[in-house]
């Protein structure tokens, strides 16, 4: 016979429901902010998308500004979590870099709302990111991870040693970000379906090749 006190059981259910509601609000909010920008986004529309009571939205996240900050933090946290899950230290430097480039490219491709959200924050001149000290802490392990991959590659005589990890990651991110954020216009300009599987695969392979070619040592 289940001896779990009803109060504990109800408390667990409430916690689960609370977690689901918060998650639903974040998903709805990132879609609204990505589509309409910060100024154009409406709390009523976010609550409707999430199927949540607007009062609960304010209860969990405060005001619109705080919700937007939560969306940004969640978006960056999601990609950092994916990078950590790669466990790149178990691979050789070439394969580790290959996997990081592919993951970054595929993350942008699978989450087109992410480049749009970043575009929104850039239009705001990063005014919300500037108030979020947790963002810098999220990125520090990534820079350290890239630095270590390059160090191992250089030690093995494969990679050059004069690599700035921050500049390298900006290049890696740009190879995926630009392709995804400009896919519609570039498809029209060059009369190619950049969303097709063949074109996506070709672009991903080229991104990997470009990064590895940059990193490889040159004959003296």
PDB file of C-alpha atoms in Angstrom, residues 17-205:
ATOM      1  CA  UNK A  17       3.081  21.242 -13.297  1.00  0.00           C
ATOM      2  CA  UNK A  18       5.047  24.358 -12.447  1.00  0.00           C
ATOM      3  CA  UNK A  19       8.067  23.048 -14.366  1.00  0.00           C
ATOM      4  CA  UNK A  20       5.955  22.198 -17.412  1.00  0.00           C
ATOM      5  CA  UNK A  21       4.259  25.585 -17.365  1.00  0.00           C
ATOM      6  CA  UNK A  22       7.558  27.453 -17.095  1.00  0.00           C
ATOM      7  CA  UNK A  23       9.024  25.418 -19.952  1.00  0.00           C
ATOM      8  CA  UNK A  24       5.962  26.043 -22.121  1.00  0.00           C
ATOM      9  CA  UNK A  25       6.151  29.777 -21.430  1.00  0.00           C
ATOM     10  CA  UNK A  26       9.856  29.894 -22.350  1.00  0.00           C
ATOM     11  CA  UNK A  27       9.237  28.064 -25.642  1.00  0.00           C
ATOM     12  CA  UNK A  28       6.337  30.358 -26.474  1.00  0.00           C
ATOM     13  CA  UNK A  29       8.288  33.453 -25.481  1.00  0.00           C
ATOM     14  CA  UNK A  30      11.343  32.639 -27.573  1.00  0.00           C
ATOM     15  CA  UNK A  31       9.096  32.112 -30.604  1.00  0.00           C
ATOM     16  CA  UNK A  32       7.290  35.413 -30.006  1.00  0.00           C
ATOM     17  CA  UNK A  33      10.489  37.380 -29.404  1.00  0.00           C
ATOM     18  CA  UNK A  34      12.221  35.773 -32.394  1.00  0.00           C
ATOM     19  CA  UNK A  35       9.308  36.546 -34.699  1.00  0.00           C
ATOM     20  CA  UNK A  36       8.369  40.030 -33.488  1.00  0.00           C
ATOM     21  CA  UNK A  37      11.429  41.368 -31.717  1.00  0.00           C
ATOM     22  CA  UNK A  38      11.414  42.641 -28.162  1.00  0.00           C
ATOM     23  CA  UNK A  39       9.287  45.711 -28.829  1.00  0.00           C
ATOM     24  CA  UNK A  40       6.753  43.883 -31.007  1.00  0.00           C
ATOM     25  CA  UNK A  41       6.310  40.878 -28.713  1.00  0.00           C
ATOM     26  CA  UNK A  42       3.199  40.847 -26.526  1.00  0.00           C
ATOM     27  CA  UNK A  43       2.786  39.121 -23.180  1.00  0.00           C
ATOM     28  CA  UNK A  44      -0.822  38.248 -24.050  1.00  0.00           C
ATOM     29  CA  UNK A  45       0.365  36.472 -27.211  1.00  0.00           C
ATOM     30  CA  UNK A  46       3.053  34.569 -25.288  1.00  0.00           C
ATOM     31  CA  UNK A  47       0.542  33.381 -22.692  1.00  0.00           C
ATOM     32  CA  UNK A  48      -1.831  32.298 -25.445  1.00  0.00           C
ATOM     33  CA  UNK A  49       0.927  30.402 -27.281  1.00  0.00           C
ATOM     34  CA  UNK A  50       1.890  28.653 -24.046  1.00  0.00           C
ATOM     35  CA  UNK A  51      -1.687  27.875 -23.067  1.00  0.00           C
ATOM     36  CA  UNK A  52      -0.941  29.520 -19.747  1.00  0.00           C
ATOM     37  CA  UNK A  53      -2.630  32.092 -17.560  1.00  0.00           C
ATOM     38  CA  UNK A  54      -0.991  35.514 -17.945  1.00  0.00           C
ATOM     39  CA  UNK A  55      -0.916  35.911 -14.178  1.00  0.00           C
ATOM     40  CA  UNK A  56       1.183  32.753 -13.930  1.00  0.00           C
ATOM     41  CA  UNK A  57       3.578  34.162 -16.504  1.00  0.00           C
ATOM     42  CA  UNK A  58       4.107  37.246 -14.361  1.00  0.00           C
ATOM     43  CA  UNK A  59       4.334  35.085 -11.247  1.00  0.00           C
ATOM     44  CA  UNK A  60       7.092  32.885 -12.665  1.00  0.00           C
ATOM     45  CA  UNK A  61       9.074  35.428 -14.683  1.00  0.00           C
ATOM     46  CA  UNK A  62       8.183  38.897 -13.460  1.00  0.00           C
ATOM     47  CA  UNK A  63       7.770  41.455 -16.237  1.00  0.00           C
ATOM     48  CA  UNK A  64       8.344  41.295 -19.993  1.00  0.00           C
ATOM     49  CA  UNK A  65      11.978  42.369 -19.655  1.00  0.00           C
ATOM     50  CA  UNK A  66      12.746  39.622 -17.146  1.00  0.00           C
ATOM     51  CA  UNK A  67      11.019  37.043 -19.334  1.00  0.00           C
ATOM     52  CA  UNK A  68      13.131  38.125 -22.295  1.00  0.00           C
ATOM     53  CA  UNK A  69      16.287  37.772 -20.195  1.00  0.00           C
ATOM     54  CA  UNK A  70      15.165  34.290 -19.153  1.00  0.00           C
ATOM     55  CA  UNK A  71      14.666  33.372 -22.810  1.00  0.00           C
ATOM     56  CA  UNK A  72      18.160  34.584 -23.708  1.00  0.00           C
ATOM     57  CA  UNK A  73      19.746  32.718 -20.814  1.00  0.00           C
ATOM     58  CA  UNK A  74      17.841  29.549 -21.697  1.00  0.00           C
ATOM     59  CA  UNK A  75      18.859  29.833 -25.373  1.00  0.00           C
ATOM     60  CA  UNK A  76      22.553  30.198 -24.596  1.00  0.00           C
ATOM     61  CA  UNK A  77      22.334  27.544 -21.907  1.00  0.00           C
ATOM     62  CA  UNK A  78      20.833  25.093 -24.395  1.00  0.00           C
ATOM     63  CA  UNK A  79      23.680  25.366 -26.894  1.00  0.00           C
ATOM     64  CA  UNK A  80      26.314  25.265 -24.153  1.00  0.00           C
ATOM     65  CA  UNK A  81      24.676  22.118 -22.736  1.00  0.00           C
ATOM     66  CA  UNK A  82      24.839  20.495 -26.165  1.00  0.00           C
ATOM     67  CA  UNK A  83      28.519  21.378 -26.487  1.00  0.00           C
ATOM     68  CA  UNK A  84      29.314  19.866 -23.099  1.00  0.00           C
ATOM     69  CA  UNK A  85      27.483  16.687 -24.076  1.00  0.00           C
ATOM     70  CA  UNK A  86      29.902  16.235 -26.988  1.00  0.00           C
ATOM     71  CA  UNK A  87      32.619  15.247 -24.474  1.00  0.00           C
ATOM     72  CA  UNK A  88      35.254  16.434 -26.941  1.00  0.00           C
ATOM     73  CA  UNK A  89      38.172  15.603 -24.667  1.00  0.00           C
ATOM     74  CA  UNK A  90      37.731  11.912 -25.507  1.00  0.00           C
ATOM     75  CA  UNK A  91      38.530  12.522 -29.186  1.00  0.00           C
ATOM     76  CA  UNK A  92      41.665  13.441 -31.039  1.00  0.00           C
ATOM     77  CA  UNK A  93      42.031  17.155 -31.871  1.00  0.00           C
ATOM     78  CA  UNK A  94      40.934  16.841 -35.512  1.00  0.00           C
ATOM     79  CA  UNK A  95      37.826  14.798 -34.734  1.00  0.00           C
ATOM     80  CA  UNK A  96      37.021  16.980 -31.729  1.00  0.00           C
ATOM     81  CA  UNK A  97      37.086  20.129 -33.867  1.00  0.00           C
ATOM     82  CA  UNK A  98      35.121  18.372 -36.615  1.00  0.00           C
ATOM     83  CA  UNK A  99      32.406  17.467 -34.107  1.00  0.00           C
ATOM     84  CA  UNK A 100      32.266  20.968 -32.629  1.00  0.00           C
ATOM     85  CA  UNK A 101      31.866  22.609 -36.050  1.00  0.00           C
ATOM     86  CA  UNK A 102      29.163  20.145 -37.100  1.00  0.00           C
ATOM     87  CA  UNK A 103      27.284  20.515 -33.824  1.00  0.00           C
ATOM     88  CA  UNK A 104      27.324  24.324 -34.055  1.00  0.00           C
ATOM     89  CA  UNK A 105      26.135  24.267 -37.663  1.00  0.00           C
ATOM     90  CA  UNK A 106      23.376  21.770 -36.926  1.00  0.00           C
ATOM     91  CA  UNK A 107      22.218  23.652 -33.836  1.00  0.00           C
ATOM     92  CA  UNK A 108      21.572  26.781 -35.873  1.00  0.00           C
ATOM     93  CA  UNK A 109      19.937  24.695 -38.589  1.00  0.00           C
ATOM     94  CA  UNK A 110      17.644  22.832 -36.172  1.00  0.00           C
ATOM     95  CA  UNK A 111      16.771  25.971 -34.218  1.00  0.00           C
ATOM     96  CA  UNK A 112      16.205  28.795 -36.721  1.00  0.00           C
ATOM     97  CA  UNK A 113      14.581  30.834 -33.939  1.00  0.00           C
ATOM     98  CA  UNK A 114      18.030  31.103 -32.307  1.00  0.00           C
ATOM     99  CA  UNK A 115      19.681  33.252 -35.021  1.00  0.00           C
ATOM    100  CA  UNK A 116      16.530  35.388 -35.137  1.00  0.00           C
ATOM    101  CA  UNK A 117      16.622  35.838 -31.363  1.00  0.00           C
ATOM    102  CA  UNK A 118      20.295  36.829 -31.509  1.00  0.00           C
ATOM    103  CA  UNK A 119      19.423  39.259 -34.286  1.00  0.00           C
ATOM    104  CA  UNK A 120      16.790  40.793 -32.033  1.00  0.00           C
ATOM    105  CA  UNK A 121      19.280  41.264 -29.209  1.00  0.00           C
ATOM    106  CA  UNK A 122      21.821  42.814 -31.581  1.00  0.00           C
ATOM    107  CA  UNK A 123      19.177  45.278 -32.732  1.00  0.00           C
ATOM    108  CA  UNK A 124      18.809  46.135 -29.049  1.00  0.00           C
ATOM    109  CA  UNK A 125      22.600  46.689 -28.956  1.00  0.00           C
ATOM    110  CA  UNK A 126      22.871  43.790 -26.460  1.00  0.00           C
ATOM    111  CA  UNK A 127      21.313  45.973 -23.777  1.00  0.00           C
ATOM    112  CA  UNK A 128      19.772  42.990 -22.008  1.00  0.00           C
ATOM    113  CA  UNK A 129      22.866  40.780 -22.232  1.00  0.00           C
ATOM    114  CA  UNK A 130      24.844  43.567 -20.595  1.00  0.00           C
ATOM    115  CA  UNK A 131      22.705  43.123 -17.486  1.00  0.00           C
ATOM    116  CA  UNK A 132      23.211  39.328 -17.371  1.00  0.00           C
ATOM    117  CA  UNK A 133      26.565  38.394 -15.768  1.00  0.00           C
ATOM    118  CA  UNK A 134      25.676  34.670 -16.028  1.00  0.00           C
ATOM    119  CA  UNK A 135      26.171  34.849 -19.801  1.00  0.00           C
ATOM    120  CA  UNK A 136      29.932  35.320 -19.503  1.00  0.00           C
ATOM    121  CA  UNK A 137      30.214  32.385 -17.141  1.00  0.00           C
ATOM    122  CA  UNK A 138      28.372  30.199 -19.659  1.00  0.00           C
ATOM    123  CA  UNK A 139      30.910  30.968 -22.381  1.00  0.00           C
ATOM    124  CA  UNK A 140      34.108  30.572 -20.358  1.00  0.00           C
ATOM    125  CA  UNK A 141      34.120  26.730 -20.433  1.00  0.00           C
ATOM    126  CA  UNK A 142      33.630  26.784 -24.213  1.00  0.00           C
ATOM    127  CA  UNK A 143      36.641  29.036 -24.731  1.00  0.00           C
ATOM    128  CA  UNK A 144      38.661  26.772 -22.451  1.00  0.00           C
ATOM    129  CA  UNK A 145      37.496  23.703 -24.356  1.00  0.00           C
ATOM    130  CA  UNK A 146      38.558  25.157 -27.695  1.00  0.00           C
ATOM    131  CA  UNK A 147      41.882  26.291 -26.245  1.00  0.00           C
ATOM    132  CA  UNK A 148      42.558  22.756 -25.032  1.00  0.00           C
ATOM    133  CA  UNK A 149      41.683  21.183 -28.404  1.00  0.00           C
ATOM    134  CA  UNK A 150      44.044  23.563 -30.177  1.00  0.00           C
ATOM    135  CA  UNK A 151      46.750  22.939 -27.579  1.00  0.00           C
ATOM    136  CA  UNK A 152      46.511  19.183 -28.055  1.00  0.00           C
ATOM    137  CA  UNK A 153      46.573  19.612 -31.810  1.00  0.00           C
ATOM    138  CA  UNK A 154      49.616  21.840 -31.653  1.00  0.00           C
ATOM    139  CA  UNK A 155      51.379  19.442 -29.310  1.00  0.00           C
ATOM    140  CA  UNK A 156      50.759  16.661 -31.829  1.00  0.00           C
ATOM    141  CA  UNK A 157      52.161  18.810 -34.634  1.00  0.00           C
ATOM    142  CA  UNK A 158      48.781  18.993 -36.382  1.00  0.00           C
ATOM    143  CA  UNK A 159      47.489  22.467 -35.515  1.00  0.00           C
ATOM    144  CA  UNK A 160      49.175  25.840 -35.502  1.00  0.00           C
ATOM    145  CA  UNK A 161      49.742  27.360 -32.093  1.00  0.00           C
ATOM    146  CA  UNK A 162      48.897  31.016 -32.733  1.00  0.00           C
ATOM    147  CA  UNK A 163      45.123  30.607 -32.478  1.00  0.00           C
ATOM    148  CA  UNK A 164      42.825  32.871 -30.493  1.00  0.00           C
ATOM    149  CA  UNK A 165      40.027  30.631 -29.189  1.00  0.00           C
ATOM    150  CA  UNK A 166      37.477  33.443 -29.141  1.00  0.00           C
ATOM    151  CA  UNK A 167      38.217  34.473 -32.726  1.00  0.00           C
ATOM    152  CA  UNK A 168      38.084  30.831 -33.796  1.00  0.00           C
ATOM    153  CA  UNK A 169      34.679  30.276 -32.226  1.00  0.00           C
ATOM    154  CA  UNK A 170      33.309  33.454 -33.817  1.00  0.00           C
ATOM    155  CA  UNK A 171      34.367  32.007 -37.184  1.00  0.00           C
ATOM    156  CA  UNK A 172      32.815  28.618 -36.409  1.00  0.00           C
ATOM    157  CA  UNK A 173      29.538  30.214 -35.339  1.00  0.00           C
ATOM    158  CA  UNK A 174      29.507  32.558 -38.337  1.00  0.00           C
ATOM    159  CA  UNK A 175      29.758  29.666 -40.793  1.00  0.00           C
ATOM    160  CA  UNK A 176      26.443  28.308 -39.524  1.00  0.00           C
ATOM    161  CA  UNK A 177      24.733  31.516 -38.424  1.00  0.00           C
ATOM    162  CA  UNK A 178      25.052  33.341 -41.739  1.00  0.00           C
ATOM    163  CA  UNK A 179      23.884  30.345 -43.760  1.00  0.00           C
ATOM    164  CA  UNK A 180      20.758  29.809 -41.670  1.00  0.00           C
ATOM    165  CA  UNK A 181      19.824  33.445 -41.093  1.00  0.00           C
ATOM    166  CA  UNK A 182      20.225  34.315 -44.800  1.00  0.00           C
ATOM    167  CA  UNK A 183      18.986  31.049 -46.305  1.00  0.00           C
ATOM    168  CA  UNK A 184      15.851  32.555 -47.880  1.00  0.00           C
ATOM    169  CA  UNK A 185      17.562  35.501 -49.560  1.00  0.00           C
ATOM    170  CA  UNK A 186      20.616  33.532 -50.705  1.00  0.00           C
ATOM    171  CA  UNK A 187      18.364  30.856 -52.212  1.00  0.00           C
ATOM    172  CA  UNK A 188      16.700  33.503 -54.364  1.00  0.00           C
ATOM    173  CA  UNK A 189      19.908  35.344 -55.270  1.00  0.00           C
ATOM    174  CA  UNK A 190      21.773  32.224 -56.392  1.00  0.00           C
ATOM    175  CA  UNK A 191      18.705  30.311 -57.586  1.00  0.00           C
ATOM    176  CA  UNK A 192      19.532  27.340 -55.377  1.00  0.00           C
ATOM    177  CA  UNK A 193      17.485  25.671 -52.661  1.00  0.00           C
ATOM    178  CA  UNK A 194      19.879  26.114 -49.745  1.00  0.00           C
ATOM    179  CA  UNK A 195      17.426  24.249 -47.498  1.00  0.00           C
ATOM    180  CA  UNK A 196      17.781  21.058 -49.539  1.00  0.00           C
ATOM    181  CA  UNK A 197      19.550  18.125 -47.892  1.00  0.00           C
ATOM    182  CA  UNK A 198      22.296  18.095 -50.528  1.00  0.00           C
ATOM    183  CA  UNK A 199      23.080  21.805 -50.115  1.00  0.00           C
ATOM    184  CA  UNK A 200      23.004  21.618 -46.315  1.00  0.00           C
ATOM    185  CA  UNK A 201      25.367  18.648 -46.296  1.00  0.00           C
ATOM    186  CA  UNK A 202      27.697  20.389 -48.732  1.00  0.00           C
ATOM    187  CA  UNK A 203      27.744  23.520 -46.611  1.00  0.00           C
ATOM    188  CA  UNK A 204      28.406  21.598 -43.405  1.00  0.00           C
ATOM    189  CA  UNK A 205      31.314  19.714 -44.998  1.00  0.00           C
TER     190      UNK A 205
END
